[in-house]
Amino acid sequence: MAVLALVALVGALPWLSRRDPARSILRARDGERDPDPAALAAIREQLRLDDGPLALSGRWLVGLARGDLGLSWVSGRPVAPAVWSALGVSLTLMGAALAVALAVAALLVLRGLWRGGSTQRGGALGAALTSVPEFLLGTALLLVVAVWLRWAPPFGWSGPEHVVLPALAMGIPAGGLLGRLADDAIPGAFREPWVRTWTASGLPRRTIAYGVLRRCLPALFPQLTIVVVGLTGGAVAVEVLFAIPGLGRLALGAAAAQDLPLVQGAVLALALLAGGAGVLAAAVQRLALGPALEAAGLQPPPPAARPADRAAWLVPAVLGGLLLTAVLAGLSRDPTHVDTTLRLAAPDWDAPLGRDALGRDLLARLGHGALRTVGIAAAVSAAALAVGVAAGLVPGLTRGAAELANAVPPVLVGLLTAAALGPSSGGAAVAVAATAWAPLALHIADLVREELASGYVQACRMLGASRIRILATHVLPGVLPPVARHAVLRLPGVALAIASLGFVGLGAQPPTPEWGRILAEAMPYVERAPWAPLTAAGALALLGAFALAASTAVSWRASGRP
């Protein structure tokens, strides 16, 4: 049902945008030809556009039942070969990026796994890596490795050497997220009673570490699925940056040209990938847990030790104070004042962060952009947490929709919302919120599943407690802290998603300052004026560190159990 609803929504894209699809197709076919009425009428008659979106989507679904994805409206060629070729490229890139992500995650958790608990250093590094924009990391790798050192080719897709740089750009942030989530789960497993029993029995440390890792992995399999699907369909910026003919780039180009059969074919491929990955993750999770799910063999970890409240909130207060100081300093300045005589000027007393390509004060643009970017990101994160918790409690009804929402690139959702609402900050917020709830819903669904398989929940059922009472009184207090921490940890990612929509022109429009627009405008001058992109990148990194510290404090505050 979710796939059919998405395909129907994509099929209505030209009509939602209130633009003539024949004009867009003519422009994509021959940009130099004038859109005369005769040519537009011929396109409408050829593609039967006057039948409307329902009839066109219905005919596409009938052809799909026969294994036919239709013909491209722009090129006239069959859609299926283009989609499967792009999917093969994206899967190859995903495999390489996933290998990088797993290696990064293993390095982040190895010390904590061996020493018997979390490491603040590994957690902080994981949060910092998660907040690094993929396209910014890709640009840095492109300049340093490909242009300056000439160790790898900068563009194209013709051999294994073209995989290295985009795989690093995509895999390092994904590995930071996986490592941070694993680092959050390991201390709870070490506090379970069986670990004390194994330790008292004299079992080797490597055996205990292996048992803890096996205990933590089932709850991480859904997040690994999210990363896999996201690396396949959500790497639009990296594919565009490195000129890779992948599925995300194909869907974005087809949506911009309103080539509906090609967009629908790409969305269908992403949906099939999401469904297959979800089924595989569920099967592997059940295999890893074994009979413990049915035998009430899982025990919830005891509450984490809480430090003093003052110490818990000291780090986020300092980081938040630094970010707030920069924002307040920028708010007192004019972010739109243009002085071309000072373009790309280095930092000085008048402009402590330097100036951009139009001579505008970067500190002023950073401060005013924070109100829009971070404020919208906080609202979207709160809404995503609320929707994710509600959806995670009924996974039988929402799991498929969550997997599909995670598979669709946010840029494609941004195109749909921009078509209906126009390019704006509100449209960007709706687009990001439409996909941001999915990882949290899948996370809480699997945690709830393990909590319901624990012995004390089974005892509550035997005493006659209702399912609602069990969920509200016993299950939610145990699963909310890690999910709330996960939501706060994703705050920089949400801000980055909003910034990326502004980067491609689907967010706030000029001259409105926004962190994504600051990055986009500074990218062409990164070699000449490196302080220009570092302004927004440093703000995102500081936001990531603040999110890590705040999520840790929130988790300690909420980790008690009745």
XYZ file of C-alpha atoms in Angstrom:
562
model
C 0.000 0.000 0.000
C 2.826 2.404 0.806
C 4.519 1.667 -2.534
C 1.281 2.204 -4.472
C 0.632 5.469 -2.632
C 4.142 6.713 -3.376
C 3.941 5.729 -7.047
C 0.604 7.540 -7.356
C 2.058 10.626 -5.672
C 5.050 10.599 -8.003
C 2.685 10.212 -10.950
C 0.961 13.439 -9.959
C 4.234 15.412 -9.837
C 3.645 17.552 -12.959
C 0.098 18.388 -11.926
C 1.154 19.168 -8.351
C 3.716 21.624 -9.671
C 1.035 23.362 -11.751
C 3.461 23.406 -14.660
C 2.758 22.141 -18.156
C 4.486 18.716 -18.380
C 4.674 19.032 -22.161
C 6.781 22.186 -21.797
C 9.190 20.462 -19.376
C 9.541 17.448 -21.672
C 10.155 19.650 -24.725
C 12.831 21.550 -22.803
C 14.488 18.261 -21.774
C 14.370 16.920 -25.333
C 15.493 20.045 -27.148
C 16.379 23.002 -24.967
C 16.973 25.281 -27.947
C 13.539 24.839 -29.521
C 10.860 27.409 -28.854
C 7.812 25.967 -27.003
C 5.379 26.693 -29.854
C 1.765 25.478 -29.442
C 2.068 22.891 -32.207
C 5.052 21.162 -30.597
C 3.401 21.160 -27.168
C 0.173 19.756 -28.608
C 2.111 16.983 -30.361
C 3.775 15.956 -27.097
C 0.441 15.945 -25.259
C -1.098 13.752 -27.940
C 1.892 11.416 -28.113
C 2.031 10.828 -24.345
C -1.745 11.206 -23.785
C -1.140 13.757 -21.069
C -4.689 15.045 -21.229
C -5.896 11.794 -19.657
C -4.629 12.992 -16.263
C -2.382 11.461 -13.588
C -4.730 8.661 -12.496
C -5.078 7.233 -15.989
C -1.346 7.525 -16.672
C -0.413 5.831 -13.385
C -3.017 3.128 -14.023
C -1.555 2.331 -17.449
C 1.933 2.260 -15.924
C 0.798 -0.226 -13.259
C -0.840 -2.435 -15.909
C 2.426 -2.504 -17.816
C 4.294 -3.209 -14.598
C 2.189 -6.355 -14.110
C 3.626 -7.573 -17.427
C 7.174 -6.648 -16.384
C 7.238 -3.491 -18.512
C 8.366 -0.227 -16.866
C 7.370 1.799 -19.916
C 9.267 4.176 -22.170
C 11.080 7.330 -21.153
C 9.107 10.438 -22.018
C 12.315 12.274 -22.895
C 14.452 9.743 -24.767
C 11.764 7.293 -25.875
C 13.913 4.351 -24.737
C 12.792 1.541 -22.406
C 13.024 2.505 -18.753
C 13.940 -0.907 -17.333
C 17.527 -1.154 -18.704
C 18.364 2.362 -17.455
C 16.936 1.652 -13.985
C 18.663 -1.710 -13.551
C 21.968 -0.315 -14.820
C 21.782 2.609 -12.379
C 20.773 0.223 -9.569
C 23.836 -1.925 -10.276
C 26.096 1.116 -10.039
C 24.450 2.229 -6.778
C 24.692 -1.256 -5.262
C 28.387 -1.434 -6.125
C 28.979 1.945 -4.539
C 26.836 0.950 -1.561
C 28.883 -2.218 -1.002
C 32.147 -0.276 -0.953
C 30.695 2.447 1.302
C 29.234 -0.173 3.643
C 32.651 -1.809 3.993
C 34.088 1.580 4.957
C 31.220 2.202 7.393
C 31.654 -1.160 9.133
C 35.400 -0.603 9.438
C 34.875 2.856 10.960
C 32.196 1.525 13.349
C 34.459 -1.343 14.437
C 37.304 1.051 15.212
C 34.963 3.265 17.256
C 33.593 0.455 19.467
C 36.617 -1.827 19.695
C 38.102 -0.112 22.734
C 34.816 0.035 24.631
C 34.053 -3.595 23.785
C 37.417 -4.737 25.071
C 37.406 -2.567 28.213
C 33.854 -3.463 29.169
C 31.872 -0.282 28.507
C 31.405 2.867 26.494
C 34.213 5.261 25.703
C 33.412 8.950 25.627
C 36.192 9.447 23.079
C 34.697 6.935 20.661
C 31.207 8.326 21.173
C 32.302 11.905 20.601
C 34.240 10.933 17.476
C 31.232 8.994 16.171
C 28.944 11.974 16.684
C 31.461 14.275 14.993
C 31.733 11.952 11.976
C 27.942 11.674 11.760
C 27.595 15.447 11.529
C 30.081 15.803 8.653
C 28.201 16.614 5.411
C 28.807 13.952 2.774
C 29.158 16.455 -0.033
C 31.594 18.559 2.020
C 33.710 15.504 2.860
C 33.526 14.450 -0.792
C 34.650 17.897 -1.910
C 37.605 17.814 0.498
C 38.624 14.362 -0.732
C 38.215 15.501 -4.320
C 40.497 18.496 -3.829
C 43.145 16.876 -1.637
C 43.350 13.313 -2.974
C 42.345 13.751 -6.615
C 43.462 17.279 -7.522
C 46.443 18.022 -5.272
C 47.922 14.550 -4.688
C 46.534 12.911 -7.869
C 46.137 9.578 -6.133
C 42.684 8.864 -7.553
C 40.594 10.010 -10.536
C 38.186 12.832 -9.703
C 35.177 11.935 -11.862
C 33.586 9.094 -13.796
C 32.688 5.465 -13.319
C 34.826 3.142 -15.413
C 36.940 1.138 -12.963
C 37.547 0.189 -9.325
C 39.678 3.271 -8.798
C 36.569 5.462 -9.217
C 34.893 3.819 -6.196
C 37.407 4.856 -3.537
C 36.671 8.542 -2.963
C 32.828 8.386 -3.077
C 32.872 5.286 -0.854
C 34.943 7.161 1.730
C 32.693 10.226 1.507
C 29.562 8.122 2.113
C 30.976 5.457 4.429
C 32.710 7.615 7.049
C 29.547 9.460 8.259
C 27.530 6.230 8.111
C 30.197 4.437 10.142
C 30.110 7.225 12.706
C 26.363 6.711 13.160
C 26.644 2.923 13.470
C 29.586 3.204 15.840
C 27.745 5.736 18.014
C 24.652 3.526 18.264
C 26.762 0.452 19.055
C 28.737 2.394 21.649
C 25.414 3.328 23.250
C 24.244 -0.317 23.398
C 27.429 -1.971 24.669
C 27.364 -0.623 28.271
C 23.823 -1.919 28.779
C 24.850 -5.404 27.678
C 27.850 -5.384 30.012
C 25.515 -4.602 32.941
C 23.330 -7.658 32.343
C 23.544 -10.446 34.983
C 24.931 -13.091 32.635
C 28.093 -10.992 32.086
C 28.824 -11.047 35.821
C 28.259 -14.796 35.821
C 30.637 -15.328 32.903
C 33.245 -13.082 34.507
C 33.008 -14.877 37.847
C 33.376 -18.192 36.014
C 36.736 -17.094 34.658
C 35.833 -17.005 30.966
C 38.365 -15.205 28.739
C 37.763 -11.526 28.011
C 37.478 -12.160 24.283
C 34.672 -14.680 24.910
C 32.747 -12.163 27.020
C 33.326 -9.447 24.412
C 32.020 -11.764 21.688
C 28.917 -12.529 23.779
C 28.269 -8.827 24.411
C 28.662 -8.054 20.718
C 26.228 -10.813 19.797
C 23.763 -9.472 22.387
C 23.975 -5.919 20.960
C 23.851 -6.724 17.248
C 20.140 -7.710 16.933
C 18.965 -4.229 17.933
C 21.403 -2.713 15.403
C 20.370 -4.805 12.403
C 17.429 -2.502 11.506
C 19.742 0.513 11.714
C 22.201 -1.309 9.461
C 19.339 -1.824 7.017
C 18.577 1.890 7.136
C 22.211 2.676 6.379
C 22.295 0.177 3.486
C 19.184 1.586 1.838
C 20.223 5.162 2.540
C 23.634 4.563 0.969
C 21.902 3.295 -2.170
C 19.196 5.902 -2.737
C 20.253 8.808 -0.579
C 23.679 9.507 -2.079
C 22.393 12.014 -4.628
C 24.870 14.771 -3.713
C 27.852 12.399 -3.830
C 26.737 10.911 -7.149
C 26.354 14.387 -8.632
C 29.694 15.540 -7.184
C 31.640 12.598 -8.635
C 29.505 12.256 -11.824
C 28.397 8.703 -10.926
C 25.470 7.302 -12.968
C 23.664 5.921 -9.914
C 20.009 5.493 -9.012
C 19.707 8.619 -6.872
C 21.145 10.840 -9.577
C 18.897 9.170 -12.159
C 15.776 9.791 -10.044
C 16.727 13.413 -9.406
C 17.377 14.173 -13.082
C 14.200 12.424 -14.185
C 12.123 14.278 -11.579
C 13.560 17.611 -12.685
C 12.623 16.781 -16.298
C 9.209 15.356 -15.190
C 10.026 12.068 -16.928
C 7.411 10.127 -14.956
C 8.078 6.550 -16.163
C 11.745 6.917 -15.292
C 10.980 8.418 -11.863
C 8.425 5.693 -11.117
C 10.881 2.991 -12.178
C 13.605 4.407 -9.927
C 11.213 4.684 -6.975
C 10.059 1.101 -7.535
C 13.675 -0.126 -7.518
C 14.315 1.704 -4.232
C 11.123 0.254 -2.748
C 12.097 -3.299 -3.729
C 15.529 -2.758 -2.224
C 14.010 -1.420 1.020
C 11.566 -4.311 1.282
C 14.204 -6.939 0.587
C 16.653 -5.410 3.051
C 13.935 -5.191 5.714
C 12.941 -8.835 5.326
C 16.585 -9.921 5.418
C 17.277 -7.835 8.530
C 14.243 -9.285 10.340
C 15.323 -12.836 9.464
C 18.906 -12.260 10.617
C 17.681 -10.620 13.817
C 15.434 -13.552 14.659
C 18.260 -15.968 13.894
C 20.636 -14.026 16.155
C 18.216 -13.902 19.094
C 17.268 -17.553 18.710
C 14.586 -18.948 21.027
C 15.002 -16.114 23.545
C 12.135 -14.174 21.987
C 9.599 -16.897 22.757
C 11.156 -18.173 25.975
C 11.327 -14.833 27.827
C 15.083 -15.228 27.895
C 15.983 -11.589 27.412
C 16.726 -9.434 30.412
C 16.615 -5.637 30.312
C 19.847 -3.964 31.425
C 19.849 -2.156 34.761
C 19.783 1.647 34.690
C 22.980 3.426 33.796
C 24.918 5.063 36.561
C 24.038 8.745 36.684
C 26.674 11.364 37.326
C 25.915 14.497 39.204
C 23.387 16.665 37.372
C 25.825 19.585 37.253
C 28.498 17.460 35.582
C 25.988 15.888 33.192
C 24.882 19.226 31.809
C 28.239 21.030 31.930
C 29.534 19.912 28.516
C 26.332 20.597 26.538
C 26.029 23.942 28.335
C 29.550 24.945 27.262
C 29.070 23.799 23.657
C 25.643 25.351 23.455
C 27.049 28.546 24.916
C 29.730 28.699 22.214
C 27.188 28.187 19.457
C 24.781 30.657 21.039
C 27.533 33.247 21.388
C 28.351 32.992 17.678
C 24.662 33.219 16.789
C 24.061 36.274 18.987
C 27.161 37.988 17.634
C 25.935 37.404 14.099
C 22.382 38.580 14.795
C 23.613 42.112 15.455
C 25.039 42.318 11.919
C 23.479 42.676 8.476
C 23.589 39.327 6.606
C 22.549 40.738 3.212
C 24.857 43.754 2.873
C 26.937 43.311 -0.311
C 30.379 44.878 -0.763
C 32.117 43.398 -3.805
C 35.342 45.224 -2.968
C 35.702 42.857 0.019
C 34.769 39.610 -1.743
C 36.453 36.555 -0.180
C 38.253 38.797 2.326
C 40.115 36.947 5.076
C 38.914 37.136 8.701
C 39.664 40.426 10.430
C 38.248 42.559 13.259
C 35.345 43.786 11.139
C 34.404 40.282 9.958
C 35.816 37.670 12.393
C 34.820 34.761 10.109
C 35.711 36.436 6.819
C 33.471 37.308 3.878
C 31.851 35.348 1.067
C 32.039 35.772 -2.709
C 29.764 38.840 -2.571
C 31.578 40.476 0.320
C 28.859 39.617 2.854
C 29.788 39.074 6.499
C 29.924 35.313 7.160
C 29.403 35.746 10.898
C 26.166 37.618 10.192
C 24.995 34.953 7.743
C 25.931 32.203 10.202
C 23.969 33.823 13.029
C 20.840 34.562 11.035
C 21.021 31.170 9.296
C 21.155 29.352 12.646
C 17.697 30.629 13.595
C 16.285 29.085 10.444
C 18.375 25.928 10.084
C 18.695 24.831 13.724
C 15.224 26.013 14.716
C 13.548 24.084 11.918
C 15.780 21.067 12.581
C 14.794 21.008 16.277
C 11.081 21.196 15.415
C 11.422 18.463 12.786
C 13.393 16.230 15.197
C 10.740 16.601 17.902
C 7.956 15.786 15.440
C 9.935 12.824 14.077
C 10.459 11.472 17.608
C 6.740 11.711 18.402
C 5.710 10.059 15.134
C 8.477 7.465 15.413
C 7.429 6.413 18.921
C 3.774 6.123 17.904
C 4.637 4.167 14.753
C 7.173 1.944 16.510
C 4.522 0.683 18.925
C 2.507 -0.796 16.024
C 5.239 -2.150 13.730
C 2.862 -4.544 11.984
C 1.064 -1.592 10.406
C 3.921 0.857 9.946
C 7.121 -1.127 9.326
C 6.686 -1.293 5.554
C 5.937 2.417 5.325
C 8.961 3.190 7.519
C 11.295 1.102 5.344
C 9.936 2.775 2.215
C 10.232 6.261 3.724
C 13.850 5.524 4.526
C 14.506 4.334 0.956
C 13.266 7.468 -0.793
C 15.944 10.165 -1.177
C 15.011 13.327 0.759
C 15.788 15.343 -2.365
C 13.039 13.495 -4.259
C 10.579 14.159 -1.428
C 11.762 17.756 -1.515
C 10.852 17.940 -5.200
C 7.342 16.664 -4.437
C 6.794 19.097 -1.573
C 8.288 21.952 -3.561
C 5.881 21.134 -6.381
C 2.930 21.290 -3.990
C 4.057 24.044 -1.598
C 6.726 25.870 -3.548
C 10.439 26.025 -2.641
C 10.574 27.383 0.899
C 11.763 26.620 4.399
C 8.360 25.142 5.263
C 8.449 22.829 2.255
C 11.962 21.689 3.178
C 10.814 20.977 6.753
C 7.874 18.883 5.511
C 10.156 16.971 3.140
C 12.695 16.119 5.846
C 9.989 15.245 8.408
C 8.425 12.845 5.885
C 11.535 10.638 6.106
C 13.128 11.529 9.478
C 10.645 9.490 11.545
C 11.475 6.178 9.846
C 14.821 5.333 11.554
C 13.376 6.127 14.979
C 10.267 4.021 14.341
C 12.337 1.005 13.278
C 14.664 1.478 16.250
C 11.914 1.622 18.848
C 10.018 -1.270 17.212
C 12.964 -3.611 17.699
C 13.652 -2.400 21.239
C 9.989 -2.910 22.142
C 10.126 -6.367 20.651
C 13.041 -7.306 22.893
C 11.421 -5.733 25.961
C 8.212 -7.691 25.375
C 10.296 -10.881 25.302
C 11.763 -10.253 28.754
C 10.790 -12.230 31.790
C 9.285 -9.440 33.893
C 6.910 -8.463 31.050
C 5.781 -12.068 30.797
C 5.137 -12.020 34.542
C 3.048 -8.859 34.173
C 0.946 -10.578 31.539
C 0.380 -13.541 33.821
C -0.790 -11.131 36.538
C -3.441 -9.767 34.155
C -1.886 -6.458 33.118
C -3.240 -5.123 29.841
C -0.990 -4.533 26.839
C -1.486 -0.770 27.052
C -0.498 -0.744 30.728
C 2.562 -2.879 30.038
C 3.685 -0.613 27.215
C 3.112 2.608 29.144
C 4.428 1.504 32.555
C 7.121 -1.076 31.879
C 8.250 -0.977 28.239
C 8.382 2.693 27.272
C 10.529 3.777 30.265
C 13.105 1.222 29.149
C 13.181 2.025 25.424
C 12.676 5.793 25.405
C 16.178 6.793 26.662
C 18.143 5.187 23.786
C 15.580 6.331 21.213
C 15.561 9.883 22.605
C 19.338 9.836 22.482
C 19.144 8.563 18.910
C 16.753 11.404 18.008
C 18.998 14.078 19.516
C 22.021 12.478 17.847
C 20.243 12.814 14.499
C 19.639 16.541 15.018
C 22.770 17.520 13.031
C 21.702 15.104 10.278
C 18.267 16.719 10.137
C 19.893 20.152 9.982
C 22.153 18.839 7.226
C 19.167 17.453 5.287
C 17.457 20.838 5.488
C 20.715 22.475 4.435
C 21.097 20.061 1.502
C 17.630 20.986 0.224
C 18.669 24.626 0.395
C 21.878 23.567 -1.375
C 19.896 22.328 -4.421
C 17.428 25.243 -4.375
C 14.460 23.523 -2.704
C 14.712 25.311 0.650
C 14.863 28.961 1.605
C 15.341 31.203 -1.386
C 18.003 33.921 -1.778
C 19.018 36.175 -0.224
C 17.825 34.370 2.916
C 20.889 33.137 4.868
C 20.941 29.403 5.516
C 23.785 27.059 6.391
C 23.230 24.912 3.307
C 23.275 27.970 1.079
C 26.458 29.201 2.784
C 28.118 25.869 1.974
C 26.828 25.844 -1.603
C 27.985 29.383 -2.272
C 31.417 28.733 -0.757
C 32.166 25.411 -2.505
C 33.629 26.942 -5.706
C 36.085 28.983 -3.609
C 37.145 26.317 -1.107
C 40.743 26.339 -2.359
C 41.062 30.126 -2.500
C 39.072 30.974 0.647
C 38.827 27.864 2.870
C 37.326 29.873 5.738
C 34.107 30.353 3.754
C 32.923 26.687 3.768
C 34.505 26.079 7.182
C 32.062 28.558 8.714
C 28.974 26.420 8.139
C 30.902 23.135 8.428
C 32.290 24.154 11.822
C 28.829 25.173 12.982
C 27.455 21.759 11.987
C 30.310 20.000 13.793
C 29.695 22.095 16.915
C 26.007 21.258 16.688
C 26.932 17.575 16.460
C 29.104 17.757 19.571
C 26.345 19.596 21.424
C 23.831 16.930 20.312
C 26.091 14.157 21.619
C 26.571 15.782 25.027
C 22.908 16.723 25.365
C 21.728 13.252 24.336
C 24.047 11.694 26.925
C 22.662 13.945 29.652
C 19.083 13.229 28.556
C 19.779 9.497 28.565
C 21.224 9.646 32.105
C 18.282 11.735 33.292
C 15.698 9.328 31.844
C 17.455 6.019 32.439
C 15.698 5.096 35.682
C 13.079 2.329 35.718
C 10.135 1.970 38.059
